[in-house]
Every structure is written in structure tokens, then in C-alpha cells.
Short mmCIF file of N, CA and C and ligand atoms in Angstrom, two decimals:
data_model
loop_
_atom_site.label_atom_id
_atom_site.label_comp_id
_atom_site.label_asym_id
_atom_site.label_seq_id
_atom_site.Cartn_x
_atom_site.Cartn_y
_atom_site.Cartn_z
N UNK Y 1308 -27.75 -11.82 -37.94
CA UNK Y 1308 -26.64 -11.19 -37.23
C UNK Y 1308 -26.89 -11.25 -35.72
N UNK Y 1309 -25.98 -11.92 -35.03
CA UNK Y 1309 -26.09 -11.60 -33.86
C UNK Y 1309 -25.04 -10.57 -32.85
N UNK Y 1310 -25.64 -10.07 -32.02
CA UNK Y 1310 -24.82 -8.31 -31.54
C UNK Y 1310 -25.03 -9.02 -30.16
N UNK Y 1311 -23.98 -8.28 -29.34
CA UNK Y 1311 -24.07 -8.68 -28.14
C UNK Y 1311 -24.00 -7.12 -27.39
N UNK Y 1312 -25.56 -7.03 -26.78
CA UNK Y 1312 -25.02 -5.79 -25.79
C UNK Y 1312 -25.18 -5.79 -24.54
N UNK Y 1313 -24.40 -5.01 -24.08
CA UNK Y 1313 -24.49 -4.73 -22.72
C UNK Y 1313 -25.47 -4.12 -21.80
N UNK Y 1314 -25.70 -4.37 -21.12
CA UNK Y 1314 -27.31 -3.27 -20.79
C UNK Y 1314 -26.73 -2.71 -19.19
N UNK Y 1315 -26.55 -1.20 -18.94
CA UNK Y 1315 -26.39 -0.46 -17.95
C UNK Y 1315 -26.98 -0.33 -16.71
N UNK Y 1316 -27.94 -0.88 -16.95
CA UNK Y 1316 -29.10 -0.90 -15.69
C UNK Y 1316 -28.73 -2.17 -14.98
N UNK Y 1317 -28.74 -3.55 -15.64
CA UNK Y 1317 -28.78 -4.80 -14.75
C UNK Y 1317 -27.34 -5.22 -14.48
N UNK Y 1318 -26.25 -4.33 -15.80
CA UNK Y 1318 -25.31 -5.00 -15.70
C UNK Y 1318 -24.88 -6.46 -16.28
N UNK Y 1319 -25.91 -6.50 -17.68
CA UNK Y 1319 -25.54 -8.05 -17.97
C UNK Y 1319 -25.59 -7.94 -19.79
N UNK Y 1320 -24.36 -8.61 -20.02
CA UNK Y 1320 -24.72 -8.62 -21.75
C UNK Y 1320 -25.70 -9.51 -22.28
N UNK Y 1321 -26.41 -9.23 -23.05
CA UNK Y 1321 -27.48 -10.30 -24.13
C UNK Y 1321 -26.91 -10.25 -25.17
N UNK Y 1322 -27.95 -11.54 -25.77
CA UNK Y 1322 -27.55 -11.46 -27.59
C UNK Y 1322 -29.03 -11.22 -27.86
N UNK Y 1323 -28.63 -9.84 -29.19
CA UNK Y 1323 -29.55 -9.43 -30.08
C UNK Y 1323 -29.48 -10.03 -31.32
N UNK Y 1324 -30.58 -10.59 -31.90
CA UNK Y 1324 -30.26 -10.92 -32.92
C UNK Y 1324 -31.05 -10.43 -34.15
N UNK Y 1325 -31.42 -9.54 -33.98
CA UNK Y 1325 -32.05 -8.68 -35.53
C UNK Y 1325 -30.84 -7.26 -36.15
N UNK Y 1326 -31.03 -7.13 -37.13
CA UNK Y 1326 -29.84 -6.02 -37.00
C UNK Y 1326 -30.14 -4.26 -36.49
N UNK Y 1327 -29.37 -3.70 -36.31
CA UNK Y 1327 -29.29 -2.40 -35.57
C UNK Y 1327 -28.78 -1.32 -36.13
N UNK Y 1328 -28.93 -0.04 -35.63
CA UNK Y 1328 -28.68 0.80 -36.45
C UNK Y 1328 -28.55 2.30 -35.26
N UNK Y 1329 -27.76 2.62 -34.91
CA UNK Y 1329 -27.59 3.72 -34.09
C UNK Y 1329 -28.80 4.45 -34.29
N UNK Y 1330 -29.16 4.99 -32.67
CA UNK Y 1330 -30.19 5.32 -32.10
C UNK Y 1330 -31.81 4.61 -32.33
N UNK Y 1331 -31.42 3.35 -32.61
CA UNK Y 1331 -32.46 2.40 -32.36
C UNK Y 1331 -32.65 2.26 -30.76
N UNK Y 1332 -33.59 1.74 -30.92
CA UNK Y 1332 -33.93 1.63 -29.33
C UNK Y 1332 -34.85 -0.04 -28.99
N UNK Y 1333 -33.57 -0.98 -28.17
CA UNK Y 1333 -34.19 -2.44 -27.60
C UNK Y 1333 -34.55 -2.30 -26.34
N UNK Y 1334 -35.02 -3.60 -25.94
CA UNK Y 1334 -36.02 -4.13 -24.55
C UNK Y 1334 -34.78 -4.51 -24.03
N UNK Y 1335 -33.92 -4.43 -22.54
CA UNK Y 1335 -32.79 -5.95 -21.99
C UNK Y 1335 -34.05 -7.22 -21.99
N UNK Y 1336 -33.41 -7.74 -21.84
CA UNK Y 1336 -34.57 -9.47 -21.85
C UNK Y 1336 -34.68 -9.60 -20.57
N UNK Y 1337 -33.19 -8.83 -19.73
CA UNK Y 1337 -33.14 -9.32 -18.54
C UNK Y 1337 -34.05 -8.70 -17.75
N UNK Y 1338 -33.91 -7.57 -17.07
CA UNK Y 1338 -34.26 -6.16 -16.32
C UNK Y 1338 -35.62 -5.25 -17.10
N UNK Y 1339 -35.55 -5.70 -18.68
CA UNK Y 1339 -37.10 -4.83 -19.09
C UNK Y 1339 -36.72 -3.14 -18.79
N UNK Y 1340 -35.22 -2.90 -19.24
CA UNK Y 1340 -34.98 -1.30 -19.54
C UNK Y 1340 -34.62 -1.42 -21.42
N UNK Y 1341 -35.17 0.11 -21.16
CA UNK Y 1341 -34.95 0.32 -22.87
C UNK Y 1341 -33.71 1.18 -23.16
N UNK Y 1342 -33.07 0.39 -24.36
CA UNK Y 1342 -31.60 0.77 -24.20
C UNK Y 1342 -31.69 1.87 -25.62
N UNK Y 1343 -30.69 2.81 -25.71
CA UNK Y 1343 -30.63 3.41 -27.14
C UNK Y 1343 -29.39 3.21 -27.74
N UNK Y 1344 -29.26 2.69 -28.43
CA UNK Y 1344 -27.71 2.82 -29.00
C UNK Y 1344 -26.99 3.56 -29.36
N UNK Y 1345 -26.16 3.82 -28.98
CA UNK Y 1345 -25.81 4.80 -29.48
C UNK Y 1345 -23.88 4.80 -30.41
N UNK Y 1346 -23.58 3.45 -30.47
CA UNK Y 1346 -22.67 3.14 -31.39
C UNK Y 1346 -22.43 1.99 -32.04
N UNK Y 1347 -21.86 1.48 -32.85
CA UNK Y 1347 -22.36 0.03 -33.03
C UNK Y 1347 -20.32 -0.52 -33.78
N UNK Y 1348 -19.70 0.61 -34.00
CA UNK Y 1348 -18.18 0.14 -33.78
C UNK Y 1348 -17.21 0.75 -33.34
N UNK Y 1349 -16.76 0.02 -32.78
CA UNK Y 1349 -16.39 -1.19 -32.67
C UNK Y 1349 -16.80 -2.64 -32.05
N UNK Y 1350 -17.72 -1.61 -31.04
CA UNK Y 1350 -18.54 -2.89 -30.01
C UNK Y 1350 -20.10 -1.89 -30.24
N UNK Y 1351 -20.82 -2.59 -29.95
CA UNK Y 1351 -22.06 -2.22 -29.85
C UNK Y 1351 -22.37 -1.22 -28.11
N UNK Y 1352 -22.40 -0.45 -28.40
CA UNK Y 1352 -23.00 0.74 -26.88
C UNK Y 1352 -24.45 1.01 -27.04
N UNK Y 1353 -24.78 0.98 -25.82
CA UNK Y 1353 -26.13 1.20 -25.71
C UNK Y 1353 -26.35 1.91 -24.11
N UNK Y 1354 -27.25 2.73 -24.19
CA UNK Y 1354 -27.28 4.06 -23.02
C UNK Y 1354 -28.79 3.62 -22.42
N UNK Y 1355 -29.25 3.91 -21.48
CA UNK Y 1355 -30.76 4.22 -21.30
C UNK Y 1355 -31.33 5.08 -21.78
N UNK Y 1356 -32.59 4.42 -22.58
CA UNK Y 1356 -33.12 5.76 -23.81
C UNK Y 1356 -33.53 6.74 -22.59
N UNK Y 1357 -33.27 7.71 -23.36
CA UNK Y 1357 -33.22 9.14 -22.91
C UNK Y 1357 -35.38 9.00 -22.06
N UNK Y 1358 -35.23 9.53 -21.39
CA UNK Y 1358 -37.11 9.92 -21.22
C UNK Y 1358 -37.35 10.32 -19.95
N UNK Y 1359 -38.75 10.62 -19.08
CA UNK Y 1359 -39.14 11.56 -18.06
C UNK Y 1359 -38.96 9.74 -17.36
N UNK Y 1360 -38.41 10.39 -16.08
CA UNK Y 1360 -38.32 9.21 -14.76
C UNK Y 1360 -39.41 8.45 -14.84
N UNK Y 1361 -40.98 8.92 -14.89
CA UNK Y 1361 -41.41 8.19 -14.42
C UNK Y 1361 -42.18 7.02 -15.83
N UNK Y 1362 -42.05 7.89 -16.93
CA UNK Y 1362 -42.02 6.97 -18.05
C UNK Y 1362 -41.12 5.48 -17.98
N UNK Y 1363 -39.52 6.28 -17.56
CA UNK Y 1363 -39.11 5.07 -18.21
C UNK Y 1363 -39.17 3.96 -16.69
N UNK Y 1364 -39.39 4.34 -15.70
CA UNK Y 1364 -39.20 3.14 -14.55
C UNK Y 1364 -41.00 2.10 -14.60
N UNK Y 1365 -41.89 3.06 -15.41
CA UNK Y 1365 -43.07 2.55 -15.53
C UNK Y 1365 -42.98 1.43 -16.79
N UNK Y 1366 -42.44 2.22 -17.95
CA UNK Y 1366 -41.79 0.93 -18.97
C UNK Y 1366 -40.91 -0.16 -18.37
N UNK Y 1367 -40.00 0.10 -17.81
CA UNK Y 1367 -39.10 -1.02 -17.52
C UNK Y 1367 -39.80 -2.23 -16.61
N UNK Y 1368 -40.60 -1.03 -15.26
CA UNK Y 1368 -41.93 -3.14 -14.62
C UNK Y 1368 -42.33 -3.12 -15.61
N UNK Y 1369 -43.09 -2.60 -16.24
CA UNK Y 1369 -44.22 -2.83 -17.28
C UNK Y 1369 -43.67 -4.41 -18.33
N UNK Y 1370 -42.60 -3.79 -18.85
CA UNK Y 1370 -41.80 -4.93 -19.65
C UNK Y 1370 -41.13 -6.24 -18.67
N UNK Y 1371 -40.46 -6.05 -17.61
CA UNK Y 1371 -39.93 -6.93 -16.59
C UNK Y 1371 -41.59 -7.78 -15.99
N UNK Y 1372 -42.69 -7.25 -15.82
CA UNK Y 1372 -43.71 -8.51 -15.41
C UNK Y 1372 -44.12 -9.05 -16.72
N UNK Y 1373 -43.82 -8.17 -18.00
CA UNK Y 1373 -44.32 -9.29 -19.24
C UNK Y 1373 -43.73 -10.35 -19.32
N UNK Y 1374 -42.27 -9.89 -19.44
CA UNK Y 1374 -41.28 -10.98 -19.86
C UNK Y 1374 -41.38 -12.20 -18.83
N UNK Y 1375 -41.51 -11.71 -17.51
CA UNK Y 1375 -41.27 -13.19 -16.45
C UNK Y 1375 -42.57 -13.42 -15.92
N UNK Y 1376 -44.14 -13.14 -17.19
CA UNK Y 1376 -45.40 -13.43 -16.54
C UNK Y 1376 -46.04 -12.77 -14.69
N UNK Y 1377 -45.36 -11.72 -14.48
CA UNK Y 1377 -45.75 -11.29 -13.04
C UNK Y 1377 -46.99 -10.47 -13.32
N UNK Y 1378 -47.58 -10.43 -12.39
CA UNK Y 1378 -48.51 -9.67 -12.56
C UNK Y 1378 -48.70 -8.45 -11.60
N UNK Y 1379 -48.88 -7.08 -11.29
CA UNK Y 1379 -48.59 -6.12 -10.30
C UNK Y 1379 -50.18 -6.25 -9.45
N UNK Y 1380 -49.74 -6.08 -8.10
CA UNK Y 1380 -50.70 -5.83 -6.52
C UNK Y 1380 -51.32 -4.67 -6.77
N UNK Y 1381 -52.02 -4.54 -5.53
CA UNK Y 1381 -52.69 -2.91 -5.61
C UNK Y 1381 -51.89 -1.61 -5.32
N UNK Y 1382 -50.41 -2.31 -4.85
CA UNK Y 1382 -49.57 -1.21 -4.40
C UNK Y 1382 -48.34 -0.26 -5.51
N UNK Y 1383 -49.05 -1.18 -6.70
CA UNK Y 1383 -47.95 -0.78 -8.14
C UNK Y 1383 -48.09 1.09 -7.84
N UNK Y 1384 -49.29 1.61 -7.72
CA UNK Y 1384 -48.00 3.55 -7.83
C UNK Y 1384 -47.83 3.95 -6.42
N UNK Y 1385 -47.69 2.94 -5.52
CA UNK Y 1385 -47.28 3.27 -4.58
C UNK Y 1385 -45.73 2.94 -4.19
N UNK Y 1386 -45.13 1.68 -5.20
CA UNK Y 1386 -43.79 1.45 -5.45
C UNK Y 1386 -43.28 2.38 -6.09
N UNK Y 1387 -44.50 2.62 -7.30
CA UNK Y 1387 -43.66 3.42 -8.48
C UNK Y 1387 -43.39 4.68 -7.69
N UNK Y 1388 -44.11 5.64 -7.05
CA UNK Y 1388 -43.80 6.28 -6.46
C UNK Y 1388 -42.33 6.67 -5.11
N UNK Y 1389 -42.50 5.39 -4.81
CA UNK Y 1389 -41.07 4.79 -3.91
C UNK Y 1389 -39.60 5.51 -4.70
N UNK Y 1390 -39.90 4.62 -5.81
CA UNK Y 1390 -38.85 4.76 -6.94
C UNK Y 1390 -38.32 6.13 -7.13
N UNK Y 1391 -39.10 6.81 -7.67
CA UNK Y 1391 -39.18 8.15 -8.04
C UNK Y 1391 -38.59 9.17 -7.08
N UNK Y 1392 -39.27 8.71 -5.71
CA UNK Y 1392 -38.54 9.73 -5.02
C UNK Y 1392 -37.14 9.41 -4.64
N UNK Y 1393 -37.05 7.93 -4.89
CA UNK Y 1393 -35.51 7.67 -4.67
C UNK Y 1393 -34.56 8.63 -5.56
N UNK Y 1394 -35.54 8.09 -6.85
CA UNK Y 1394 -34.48 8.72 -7.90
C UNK Y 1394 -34.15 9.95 -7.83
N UNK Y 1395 -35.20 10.56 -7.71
CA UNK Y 1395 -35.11 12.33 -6.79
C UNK Y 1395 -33.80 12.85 -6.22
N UNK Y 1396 -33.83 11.49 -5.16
CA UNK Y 1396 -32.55 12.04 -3.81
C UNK Y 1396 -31.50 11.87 -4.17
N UNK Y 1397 -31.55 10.22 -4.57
CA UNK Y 1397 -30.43 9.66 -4.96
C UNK Y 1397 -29.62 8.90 -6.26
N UNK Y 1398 -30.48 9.42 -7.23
CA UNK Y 1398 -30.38 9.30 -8.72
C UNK Y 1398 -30.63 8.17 -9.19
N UNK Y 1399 -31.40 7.01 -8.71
CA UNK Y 1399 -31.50 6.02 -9.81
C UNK Y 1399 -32.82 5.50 -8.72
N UNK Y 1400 -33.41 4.45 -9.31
CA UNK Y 1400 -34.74 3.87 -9.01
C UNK Y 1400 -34.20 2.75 -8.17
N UNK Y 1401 -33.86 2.96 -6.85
CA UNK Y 1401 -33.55 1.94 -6.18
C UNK Y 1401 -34.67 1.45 -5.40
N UNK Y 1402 -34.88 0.36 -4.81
CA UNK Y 1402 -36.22 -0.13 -4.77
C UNK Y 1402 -36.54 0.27 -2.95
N UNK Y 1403 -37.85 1.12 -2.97
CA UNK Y 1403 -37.97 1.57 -1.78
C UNK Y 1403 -38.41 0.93 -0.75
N UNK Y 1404 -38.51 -0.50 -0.78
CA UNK Y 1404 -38.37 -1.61 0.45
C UNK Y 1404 -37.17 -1.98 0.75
N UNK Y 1405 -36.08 -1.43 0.56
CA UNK Y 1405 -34.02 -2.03 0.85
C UNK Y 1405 -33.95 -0.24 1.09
N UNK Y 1406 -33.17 -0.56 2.13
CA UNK Y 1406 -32.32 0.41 2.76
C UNK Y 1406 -31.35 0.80 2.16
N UNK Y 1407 -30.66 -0.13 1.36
CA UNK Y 1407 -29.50 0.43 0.97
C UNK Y 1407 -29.69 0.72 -0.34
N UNK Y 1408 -29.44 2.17 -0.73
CA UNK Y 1408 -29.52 2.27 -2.59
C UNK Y 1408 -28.14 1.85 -3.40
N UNK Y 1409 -28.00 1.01 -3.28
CA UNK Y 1409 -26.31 0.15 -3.96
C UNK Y 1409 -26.99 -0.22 -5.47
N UNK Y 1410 -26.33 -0.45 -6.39
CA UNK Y 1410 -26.53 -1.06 -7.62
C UNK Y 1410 -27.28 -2.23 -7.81
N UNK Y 1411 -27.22 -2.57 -6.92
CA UNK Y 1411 -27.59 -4.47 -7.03
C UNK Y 1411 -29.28 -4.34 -6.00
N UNK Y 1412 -29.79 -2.68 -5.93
CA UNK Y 1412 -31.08 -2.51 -5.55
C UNK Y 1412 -31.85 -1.77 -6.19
N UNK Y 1413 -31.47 -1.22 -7.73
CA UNK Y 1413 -31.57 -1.03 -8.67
C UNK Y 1413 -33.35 -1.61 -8.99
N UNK Y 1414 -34.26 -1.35 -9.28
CA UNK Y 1414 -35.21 -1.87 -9.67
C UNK Y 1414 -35.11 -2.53 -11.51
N UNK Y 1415 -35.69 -4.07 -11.65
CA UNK Y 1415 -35.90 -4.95 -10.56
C UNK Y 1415 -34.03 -5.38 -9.87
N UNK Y 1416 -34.31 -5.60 -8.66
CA UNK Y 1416 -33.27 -6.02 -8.04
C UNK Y 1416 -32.74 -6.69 -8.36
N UNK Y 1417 -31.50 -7.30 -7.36
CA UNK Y 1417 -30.89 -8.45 -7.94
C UNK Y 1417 -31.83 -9.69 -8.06
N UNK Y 1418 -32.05 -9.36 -6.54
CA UNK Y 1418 -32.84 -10.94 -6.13
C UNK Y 1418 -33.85 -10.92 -7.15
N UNK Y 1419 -34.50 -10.40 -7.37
CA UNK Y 1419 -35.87 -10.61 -8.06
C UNK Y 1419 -35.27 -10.97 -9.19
N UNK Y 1420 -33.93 -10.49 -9.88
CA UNK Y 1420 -33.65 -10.65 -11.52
C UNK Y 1420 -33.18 -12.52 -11.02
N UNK Y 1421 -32.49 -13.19 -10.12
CA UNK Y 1421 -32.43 -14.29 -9.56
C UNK Y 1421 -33.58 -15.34 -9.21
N UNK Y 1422 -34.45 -14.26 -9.50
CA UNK Y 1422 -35.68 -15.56 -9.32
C UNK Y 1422 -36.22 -15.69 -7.90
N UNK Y 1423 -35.83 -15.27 -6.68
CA UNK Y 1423 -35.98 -14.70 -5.68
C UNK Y 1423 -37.60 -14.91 -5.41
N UNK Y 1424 -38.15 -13.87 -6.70
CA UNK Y 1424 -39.67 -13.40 -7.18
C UNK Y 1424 -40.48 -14.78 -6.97
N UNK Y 1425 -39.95 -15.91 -7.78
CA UNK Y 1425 -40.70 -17.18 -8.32
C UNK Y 1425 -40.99 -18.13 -7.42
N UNK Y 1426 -40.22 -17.95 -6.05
CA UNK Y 1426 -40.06 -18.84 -4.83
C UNK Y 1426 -40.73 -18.07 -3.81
N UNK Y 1427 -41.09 -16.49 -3.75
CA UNK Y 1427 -41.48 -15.94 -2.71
C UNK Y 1427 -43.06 -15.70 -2.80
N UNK Y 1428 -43.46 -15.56 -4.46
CA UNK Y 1428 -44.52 -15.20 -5.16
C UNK Y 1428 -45.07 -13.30 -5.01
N UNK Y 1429 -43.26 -13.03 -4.52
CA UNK Y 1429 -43.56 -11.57 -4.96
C UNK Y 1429 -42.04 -11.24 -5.33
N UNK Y 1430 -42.29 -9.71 -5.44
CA UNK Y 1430 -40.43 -9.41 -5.97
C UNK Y 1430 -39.87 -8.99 -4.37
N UNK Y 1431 -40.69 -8.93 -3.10
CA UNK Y 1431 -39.44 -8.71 -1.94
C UNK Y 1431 -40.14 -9.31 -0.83
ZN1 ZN K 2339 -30.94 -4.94 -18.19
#
């Protein structure tokens, strides 16, 4: 079976292809957030699993350098920390090297979800 969901964080649909079952919980392939489902008809919905800030922005690099082989600097809880207090002020983990907290600075960013990362040999 293949399901197509949407994922809230990057903004991009995938295809899943194992089957599902409300309040399961997947990886995006894209971004490395964990989604929960939370309906499956008519269309498949999926939320950010529920969890403490700094769990889930630590899961999501954690999964985002597996998937695209990155590996984290010495400054990883000093980003993670970045994050956090963003999320604090301004409700979501926008990445604390960009000025602007817009959607598309969302951790990982756009650029970095663009590959940005692979040409610079970092994510900024
Ligand atoms: Zn995503």
C-alpha cells in the first residue's frame, strides 16, 4: 500500500509505503520530523508527534544528519539551544543563524533541505 502524506514541518508530501494505522508515528524522509497520524480517511493526516521541545528538535537533526549522512560540529547544543529559545519566543525552531523566523527557516531550512548543505559542507 502506498499512502501519501503530508508532513507540516517541511511542507512536502512523501510516499509511505508500509501500512498505517492512526496514531502511529513516521520519520518525513525529507526534514527528519516525526509525524503522528492522526486520520487516515479520507486522506491520510499527520500532526507533529506530540513531545518536550527539546526531544523532538533533537530527534528531528538527529534523523535529518542520518538520512543525508551529515555529521554534527562541536557547536550541536549550542544550535540546539539557538532553537529552543527561538521556539520559546517565537513558537517554532527557526534556525538561530537567519534573522528572519519565516517558515522556510524552520530547522532544517530550506536551503539546507535544497542541498545548499552538500555544496557548502555545512547547513549555513
Ligand atoms: Zn518534513
Amino acid at each position: 500500500m502506498k499512502t501519501k502524506i503530508f508532513c507540516s514541518v517541511c511542507e512536502v508530501s512523501f510516499v509511505y509505503k508500509d501500512s498505517l494505522a492512526v496514531e502511529d508515528s513516521v520519520i518525513c524522509p525529507v526534514c527528519g520530523a516525526r509525524l503522528q497520524i492522526i486520520k487516515l480517511d479520507p486522506e491520510v493526516e499527520a500532526i507533529r508527534f506530540p513531545q518536550k521541545p527539546e526531544d523532538e528538535i533533537l530527534e528531528r537533526i538527529e534523523n535529518y544528519a542520518r538520512i543525508k549522512g551529515y555529521v554534527f560540529n562541536e557547536n550541536k547544543q549550542e544550535v540546539v539551544d539557538g532553537m529552543l529559545e527561538k521556539n520559546n519566543k517565537y513558537g517554532d525552531f527557526y534556525c538561530p543563524c537567519r534573522f528572519d523566523n519565516i517558515k522556510e527557516n524552520v530547522c532544517p531550512c530550506r536551503e539546507t533541505r535544497m542541498n545548499q548543505g552538500r555544496k557548502e559542507g555545512r547547513c549555513l
